[in-house]
mmCIF file of C-alpha atoms in Angstrom:
data_model
loop_
_atom_site.group_PDB
_atom_site.id
_atom_site.type_symbol
_atom_site.label_atom_id
_atom_site.label_comp_id
_atom_site.label_asym_id
_atom_site.label_seq_id
_atom_site.Cartn_x
_atom_site.Cartn_y
_atom_site.Cartn_z
ATOM 1 C CA MET A 5 -3.666 20.269 13.135
ATOM 2 C CA ASP A 6 -6.591 18.228 14.407
ATOM 3 C CA THR A 7 -4.911 16.095 17.092
ATOM 4 C CA THR A 8 -7.967 13.855 17.384
ATOM 5 C CA SER A 9 -7.019 12.362 14.010
ATOM 6 C CA LEU A 10 -3.593 11.242 15.278
ATOM 7 C CA PRO A 11 -3.256 7.533 16.111
ATOM 8 C CA GLU A 12 -2.395 8.185 19.750
ATOM 9 C CA SER A 13 -5.621 10.143 20.174
ATOM 10 C CA ALA A 14 -7.739 7.855 18.016
ATOM 11 C CA ILE A 15 -6.917 4.697 19.999
ATOM 12 C CA LEU A 16 -7.491 6.156 23.483
ATOM 13 C CA PRO A 17 -11.196 5.281 23.709
ATOM 14 C CA LEU A 18 -10.393 1.734 22.571
ATOM 15 C CA ILE A 19 -7.562 1.054 25.038
ATOM 16 C CA ARG A 20 -8.844 2.920 28.093
ATOM 17 C CA GLU A 21 -10.442 -0.161 29.638
ATOM 18 C CA ARG A 22 -7.013 -1.846 29.577
ATOM 19 C CA THR A 23 -4.962 1.164 30.612
ATOM 20 C CA GLY A 24 -7.148 3.190 32.914
ATOM 21 C CA PRO A 25 -6.593 6.949 32.784
ATOM 22 C CA VAL A 26 -3.704 7.797 30.453
ATOM 23 C CA ALA A 27 -1.157 10.407 31.499
ATOM 24 C CA GLU A 28 0.978 10.419 28.343
ATOM 25 C CA VAL A 29 1.496 8.621 25.047
ATOM 26 C CA ARG A 30 5.118 8.903 23.908
ATOM 27 C CA ARG A 31 5.984 7.745 20.401
ATOM 28 C CA THR A 32 9.077 5.579 20.055
ATOM 29 C CA GLU A 33 11.733 5.852 17.367
ATOM 30 C CA ARG A 34 11.258 2.223 16.354
ATOM 31 C CA GLY A 35 8.351 0.447 14.732
ATOM 32 C CA PHE A 36 8.332 1.552 11.109
ATOM 33 C CA SER A 37 5.884 -1.176 10.099
ATOM 34 C CA SER A 38 3.132 0.025 12.458
ATOM 35 C CA ASP A 39 0.960 3.130 12.344
ATOM 36 C CA LEU A 40 1.939 3.776 15.946
ATOM 37 C CA THR A 41 4.469 2.427 18.395
ATOM 38 C CA ALA A 42 4.438 4.198 21.734
ATOM 39 C CA LEU A 43 5.002 4.006 25.462
ATOM 40 C CA VAL A 44 1.728 4.583 27.271
ATOM 41 C CA ASP A 45 2.052 5.947 30.795
ATOM 42 C CA CYS A 46 -1.196 5.136 32.540
ATOM 43 C CA MET A 47 -2.819 3.953 35.750
ATOM 44 C CA LYS A 48 -2.507 0.225 34.906
ATOM 45 C CA GLY A 49 0.775 0.440 33.006
ATOM 46 C CA PRO A 50 3.095 1.476 31.590
ATOM 47 C CA PHE A 51 2.677 -0.456 28.347
ATOM 48 C CA PHE A 52 4.471 -0.598 25.029
ATOM 49 C CA VAL A 53 1.769 -0.306 22.386
ATOM 50 C CA LYS A 54 1.714 -1.215 18.713
ATOM 51 C CA ALA A 55 -1.303 -0.012 16.753
ATOM 52 C CA MET A 56 -2.393 -0.566 13.176
ATOM 53 C CA ARG A 57 -5.360 0.708 11.226
ATOM 54 C CA ASN A 58 -7.704 -2.234 10.847
ATOM 55 C CA ARG A 59 -7.489 -2.529 7.088
ATOM 56 C CA PRO A 60 -6.843 -5.659 4.998
ATOM 57 C CA GLY A 61 -3.268 -6.164 3.903
ATOM 58 C CA GLY A 62 0.195 -7.314 4.865
ATOM 59 C CA ARG A 63 0.800 -4.784 7.622
ATOM 60 C CA ARG A 64 -2.349 -5.818 9.483
ATOM 61 C CA LYS A 65 -1.440 -9.469 8.944
ATOM 62 C CA SER A 66 1.971 -8.861 10.515
ATOM 63 C CA LEU A 67 0.383 -7.504 13.693
ATOM 64 C CA ILE A 68 -2.023 -10.442 13.846
ATOM 65 C CA ARG A 69 0.905 -12.819 13.412
ATOM 66 C CA GLU A 70 2.743 -11.085 16.246
ATOM 67 C CA ARG A 71 -0.335 -11.494 18.430
ATOM 68 C CA GLN A 72 -0.522 -15.191 17.583
ATOM 69 C CA ILE A 73 3.135 -15.991 18.250
ATOM 70 C CA SER A 74 3.498 -14.000 21.472
ATOM 71 C CA ALA A 75 2.307 -16.772 23.782
ATOM 72 C CA CYS A 76 4.889 -19.177 22.306
ATOM 73 C CA LEU A 77 8.026 -17.139 23.051
ATOM 74 C CA GLY A 78 8.476 -17.625 26.789
ATOM 75 C CA HIS A 79 10.977 -15.289 28.439
ATOM 76 C CA ILE A 80 12.765 -14.457 25.169
ATOM 77 C CA SER A 81 10.331 -11.669 24.360
ATOM 78 C CA PRO A 82 8.338 -9.235 26.522
ATOM 79 C CA PRO A 83 4.869 -10.730 26.962
ATOM 80 C CA LEU A 84 1.773 -9.500 25.204
ATOM 81 C CA LEU A 85 -0.460 -8.370 28.080
ATOM 82 C CA TRP A 86 -3.602 -7.464 26.151
ATOM 83 C CA ASP A 87 -4.998 -6.749 22.719
ATOM 84 C CA VAL A 88 -8.054 -4.819 21.593
ATOM 85 C CA GLU A 89 -9.688 -4.349 18.222
ATOM 86 C CA ASP A 90 -12.583 -2.532 16.630
ATOM 87 C CA GLY A 91 -13.536 -1.640 13.079
ATOM 88 C CA ASP A 92 -10.877 1.066 12.880
ATOM 89 C CA TRP A 93 -7.894 -0.100 14.948
ATOM 90 C CA LEU A 94 -5.986 -3.173 16.122
ATOM 91 C CA VAL A 95 -3.827 -2.527 19.201
ATOM 92 C CA LEU A 96 -1.376 -4.750 21.082
ATOM 93 C CA GLY A 97 -0.192 -3.878 24.583
ATOM 94 C CA PHE A 98 3.150 -5.345 25.712
ATOM 95 C CA ASP A 99 5.197 -5.304 28.870
ATOM 96 C CA VAL A 100 7.779 -2.516 28.648
ATOM 97 C CA VAL A 101 11.428 -3.434 28.141
ATOM 98 C CA ASP A 102 13.482 -1.194 30.406
ATOM 99 C CA GLY A 103 16.583 -1.380 28.274
ATOM 100 C CA ARG A 104 18.389 -0.211 25.160
ATOM 101 C CA SER A 105 19.209 -1.383 21.679
ATOM 102 C CA SER A 106 22.168 -3.725 21.574
ATOM 103 C CA ASP A 107 25.574 -2.780 20.198
ATOM 104 C CA PHE A 108 26.782 -5.007 17.334
ATOM 105 C CA THR A 109 30.149 -3.301 16.802
ATOM 106 C CA PRO A 110 33.466 -5.165 17.308
ATOM 107 C CA GLY A 111 34.421 -5.430 20.966
ATOM 108 C CA SER A 112 30.911 -4.787 22.253
ATOM 109 C CA PRO A 113 30.099 -6.602 25.509
ATOM 110 C CA ASP A 114 26.595 -7.141 24.109
ATOM 111 C CA LEU A 115 27.738 -9.633 21.488
ATOM 112 C CA PRO A 116 27.694 -12.786 23.660
ATOM 113 C CA LEU A 117 24.219 -11.826 24.876
ATOM 114 C CA VAL A 118 22.985 -11.343 21.317
ATOM 115 C CA VAL A 119 24.415 -14.670 20.173
ATOM 116 C CA GLU A 120 22.801 -16.445 23.103
ATOM 117 C CA ALA A 121 19.465 -14.809 22.278
ATOM 118 C CA VAL A 122 19.693 -16.108 18.703
ATOM 119 C CA ASN A 123 20.519 -19.523 20.130
ATOM 120 C CA GLN A 124 17.459 -19.378 22.383
ATOM 121 C CA ILE A 125 15.250 -18.564 19.402
ATOM 122 C CA SER A 126 16.592 -21.600 17.562
ATOM 123 C CA ARG A 127 15.710 -23.831 20.524
ATOM 124 C CA LEU A 128 12.065 -22.777 20.603
ATOM 125 C CA PRO A 129 9.732 -25.545 19.446
ATOM 126 C CA LEU A 130 7.794 -24.766 16.304
ATOM 127 C CA PRO A 131 4.264 -24.000 17.540
ATOM 128 C CA GLN A 132 1.199 -25.281 15.772
ATOM 129 C CA VAL A 133 0.193 -21.771 14.790
ATOM 130 C CA ALA A 134 3.399 -21.387 12.748
ATOM 131 C CA GLN A 135 3.102 -24.629 10.792
ATOM 132 C CA GLY A 136 1.779 -22.814 7.737
ATOM 133 C CA TRP A 137 4.154 -19.843 7.890
ATOM 134 C CA THR A 138 6.643 -21.207 5.351
ATOM 135 C CA GLU A 139 9.552 -18.848 4.738
ATOM 136 C CA THR A 140 9.421 -17.748 1.084
ATOM 137 C CA ARG A 141 10.660 -14.146 0.933
ATOM 138 C CA TRP A 142 14.083 -15.144 -0.443
ATOM 139 C CA ASP A 143 12.655 -17.554 -3.024
ATOM 140 C CA ARG A 144 12.607 -15.128 -5.942
ATOM 141 C CA PHE A 145 16.242 -14.233 -5.250
ATOM 142 C CA ALA A 146 17.421 -17.836 -5.102
ATOM 143 C CA GLY A 147 19.446 -19.348 -7.930
ATOM 144 C CA PHE A 148 18.161 -21.754 -10.513
ATOM 145 C CA GLY A 149 16.983 -25.232 -9.645
ATOM 146 C CA PRO A 150 16.021 -26.261 -6.132
ATOM 147 C CA GLU A 151 18.005 -23.615 -4.222
ATOM 148 C CA ALA A 152 14.920 -22.124 -2.569
ATOM 149 C CA GLU A 153 14.204 -25.530 -1.046
ATOM 150 C CA LEU A 154 17.448 -25.156 0.919
ATOM 151 C CA PHE A 155 15.771 -22.405 2.912
ATOM 152 C CA ARG A 156 12.943 -24.676 4.080
ATOM 153 C CA GLY A 157 12.892 -26.225 7.527
ATOM 154 C CA ASN A 158 10.942 -26.704 10.716
ATOM 155 C CA SER A 159 12.496 -24.001 12.884
ATOM 156 C CA LEU A 160 10.726 -20.925 14.175
ATOM 157 C CA LEU A 161 12.509 -17.868 12.751
ATOM 158 C CA HIS A 162 12.437 -14.236 13.813
ATOM 159 C CA THR A 163 13.845 -13.018 10.436
ATOM 160 C CA ASP A 164 14.510 -9.413 11.508
ATOM 161 C CA ILE A 165 17.690 -9.672 13.553
ATOM 162 C CA ASN A 166 19.095 -6.180 14.109
ATOM 163 C CA PRO A 167 20.322 -4.064 17.050
ATOM 164 C CA SER A 168 16.952 -2.374 17.617
ATOM 165 C CA ASN A 169 15.170 -5.700 17.951
ATOM 166 C CA MET A 170 17.723 -7.127 20.409
ATOM 167 C CA MET A 171 17.099 -5.081 23.547
ATOM 168 C CA VAL A 172 19.595 -5.315 26.411
ATOM 169 C CA GLU A 173 17.863 -5.389 29.784
ATOM 170 C CA ASN A 174 19.421 -6.425 33.118
ATOM 171 C CA GLY A 175 22.287 -8.359 31.553
ATOM 172 C CA ARG A 176 20.290 -10.245 28.935
ATOM 173 C CA VAL A 177 18.725 -9.641 25.557
ATOM 174 C CA ARG A 178 14.963 -9.472 25.014
ATOM 175 C CA VAL A 179 14.004 -10.094 21.393
ATOM 176 C CA VAL A 180 11.235 -7.742 20.265
ATOM 177 C CA ASP A 181 9.239 -6.982 17.113
ATOM 178 C CA TRP A 182 8.047 -10.421 16.057
ATOM 179 C CA ALA A 183 6.220 -8.842 13.132
ATOM 180 C CA TRP A 184 6.899 -11.598 10.634
ATOM 181 C CA PRO A 185 8.010 -14.902 12.218
ATOM 182 C CA THR A 186 8.219 -17.802 9.813
ATOM 183 C CA ARG A 187 9.006 -21.496 9.558
ATOM 184 C CA GLY A 188 12.281 -22.269 7.813
ATOM 185 C CA ALA A 189 15.849 -23.518 7.953
ATOM 186 C CA ALA A 190 17.439 -23.047 11.358
ATOM 187 C CA PHE A 191 20.565 -21.356 9.990
ATOM 188 C CA ILE A 192 18.654 -18.345 8.634
ATOM 189 C CA ASP A 193 18.538 -16.260 11.827
ATOM 190 C CA PRO A 194 22.274 -16.818 12.528
ATOM 191 C CA ALA A 195 22.984 -15.906 8.895
ATOM 192 C CA LEU A 196 21.033 -12.684 9.261
ATOM 193 C CA LEU A 197 23.040 -11.904 12.398
ATOM 194 C CA ILE A 198 26.235 -12.415 10.384
ATOM 195 C CA LEU A 199 25.137 -9.808 7.848
ATOM 196 C CA GLN A 200 24.291 -7.359 10.620
ATOM 197 C CA LEU A 201 27.678 -7.925 12.255
ATOM 198 C CA ILE A 202 29.489 -7.325 8.974
ATOM 199 C CA SER A 203 27.466 -4.141 8.486
ATOM 200 C CA ALA A 204 28.501 -3.076 12.019
ATOM 201 C CA GLY A 205 32.214 -3.397 11.209
ATOM 202 C CA HIS A 206 33.191 -7.045 11.663
ATOM 203 C CA THR A 207 35.045 -8.938 8.973
ATOM 204 C CA PRO A 208 33.068 -11.824 7.485
ATOM 205 C CA ALA A 209 35.377 -14.298 9.227
ATOM 206 C CA GLU A 210 34.860 -12.570 12.572
ATOM 207 C CA ALA A 211 31.099 -12.488 12.047
ATOM 208 C CA GLU A 212 30.943 -16.185 11.211
ATOM 209 C CA GLY A 213 33.116 -16.873 14.229
ATOM 210 C CA TRP A 214 30.481 -15.416 16.527
ATOM 211 C CA VAL A 215 27.854 -17.939 15.394
ATOM 212 C CA SER A 216 30.176 -20.873 14.752
ATOM 213 C CA GLU A 217 29.252 -22.711 17.957
ATOM 214 C CA LEU A 218 25.506 -22.391 17.507
ATOM 215 C CA PRO A 219 23.967 -25.790 16.728
ATOM 216 C CA ALA A 220 21.690 -24.145 14.165
ATOM 217 C CA TRP A 221 24.801 -22.962 12.323
ATOM 218 C CA HIS A 222 27.353 -25.741 12.514
ATOM 219 C CA ARG A 223 24.758 -28.357 11.553
ATOM 220 C CA ALA A 224 23.796 -26.415 8.425
ATOM 221 C CA ASP A 225 24.752 -27.507 4.922
ATOM 222 C CA PRO A 226 27.440 -25.098 3.601
ATOM 223 C CA VAL A 227 25.760 -25.291 0.193
ATOM 224 C CA ALA A 228 22.561 -23.929 1.734
ATOM 225 C CA ILE A 229 24.476 -21.136 3.458
ATOM 226 C CA ASP A 230 26.178 -20.189 0.185
ATOM 227 C CA ALA A 231 22.801 -20.124 -1.587
ATOM 228 C CA PHE A 232 21.358 -17.930 1.143
ATOM 229 C CA ALA A 233 24.311 -15.534 1.026
ATOM 230 C CA ALA A 234 23.848 -15.208 -2.736
ATOM 231 C CA ALA A 235 20.097 -14.662 -2.379
ATOM 232 C CA ASN A 236 20.677 -11.893 0.161
ATOM 233 C CA LEU A 237 23.082 -10.138 -2.186
ATOM 234 C CA ARG A 238 20.567 -10.287 -5.026
ATOM 235 C CA MET A 239 17.831 -9.052 -2.689
ATOM 236 C CA SER A 240 19.852 -6.145 -1.321
ATOM 237 C CA VAL A 241 20.929 -5.063 -4.807
ATOM 238 C CA ALA A 242 17.334 -5.165 -6.060
ATOM 239 C CA PHE A 243 16.069 -3.143 -3.089
ATOM 240 C CA SER A 244 18.914 -0.637 -3.378
ATOM 241 C CA GLU A 245 18.221 -0.093 -7.068
ATOM 242 C CA ARG A 246 14.546 0.458 -6.265
ATOM 243 C CA LYS A 247 15.366 3.017 -3.535
ATOM 244 C CA PRO A 248 18.718 4.570 -4.500
ATOM 245 C CA ASP A 249 18.501 7.325 -1.865
ATOM 246 C CA GLU A 250 18.358 4.879 1.070
ATOM 247 C CA ASP A 251 21.934 4.715 2.372
ATOM 248 C CA TRP A 252 21.234 1.773 4.689
ATOM 249 C CA LEU A 253 20.368 -0.349 1.657
ATOM 250 C CA LYS A 254 23.720 0.528 0.103
ATOM 251 C CA PHE A 255 25.427 -0.538 3.326
ATOM 252 C CA MET A 256 23.601 -3.861 3.168
ATOM 253 C CA VAL A 257 24.746 -4.388 -0.430
ATOM 254 C CA THR A 258 28.334 -3.864 0.748
ATOM 255 C CA ALA A 259 27.880 -6.268 3.668
ATOM 256 C CA CYS A 260 26.258 -8.929 1.492
ATOM 257 C CA ARG A 261 28.928 -8.643 -1.171
ATOM 258 C CA SER A 262 31.663 -8.868 1.455
ATOM 259 C CA TRP A 263 30.107 -12.077 2.787
ATOM 260 C CA THR A 264 29.712 -13.733 -0.618
ATOM 261 C CA ASP A 265 33.299 -12.806 -1.487
ATOM 262 C CA HIS A 266 34.469 -14.395 1.773
ATOM 263 C CA ARG A 267 32.569 -17.586 0.991
ATOM 264 C CA GLY A 268 33.764 -17.680 -2.615
ATOM 265 C CA VAL A 269 30.276 -17.235 -3.983
ATOM 266 C CA THR A 270 29.902 -15.217 -7.178
ATOM 267 C CA PRO A 271 26.185 -14.802 -7.900
ATOM 268 C CA SER A 272 24.986 -12.858 -10.911
ATOM 269 C CA VAL A 273 23.296 -9.690 -9.678
ATOM 270 C CA GLY A 274 22.046 -6.348 -10.926
ATOM 271 C CA SER A 275 24.129 -3.328 -11.681
ATOM 272 C CA ALA A 276 24.677 -2.139 -8.088
#
């Protein structure tokens, strides 16, 4: 195989001014939305690198959005240290998180740290750059009438809360992979944490208990939460039917259905 065609080889001439001589580029297990996510061991680093082929489309837009939001996240996220771009590639270079994915299972000592990280996200002011990033991805799964409007708001959202994106480092959680931050209702990130906790083995009541003291949660309209739970069930069923061999989607259907049952919500969904 021609190794010069691999992303890690293709980006080296572009990033060398930022990195200096490179000793090794080690791909990471995470980062499915990028053409390359890697740890770059180099003279000026190390760096965590995300690279995308510079082609029009949603994946490129997600990396640009991550570049734009990085300066607004303070200590919650590892800082973006540099970015480079040419006609072929767009590359972001981040500080390396010397940590591990968090553990969402019942009894995990990481849980208070994760909850506090979600709380810190909810306290971030909505930056000017995010004013136009209205959250709409659940709209087509909302019920009839104005339900989608219940998901609107003026909070900065991460929208991809999961163990891999909540990295435990030195007794705190660093929130990574801001690939698609949006502007929406403050309860959405806590709600997404609830679904992840249920998927990790918590009962719905236990999962809701973990976020119950978050201002973004206990100030939310229960009607809006019910609508969001129903929309997530419809979404997970639709995605699972589209990709029936993806077991993780089946697990999410089970988690979503467990949550709607707990809340007494009975949305009409597909056949899954």
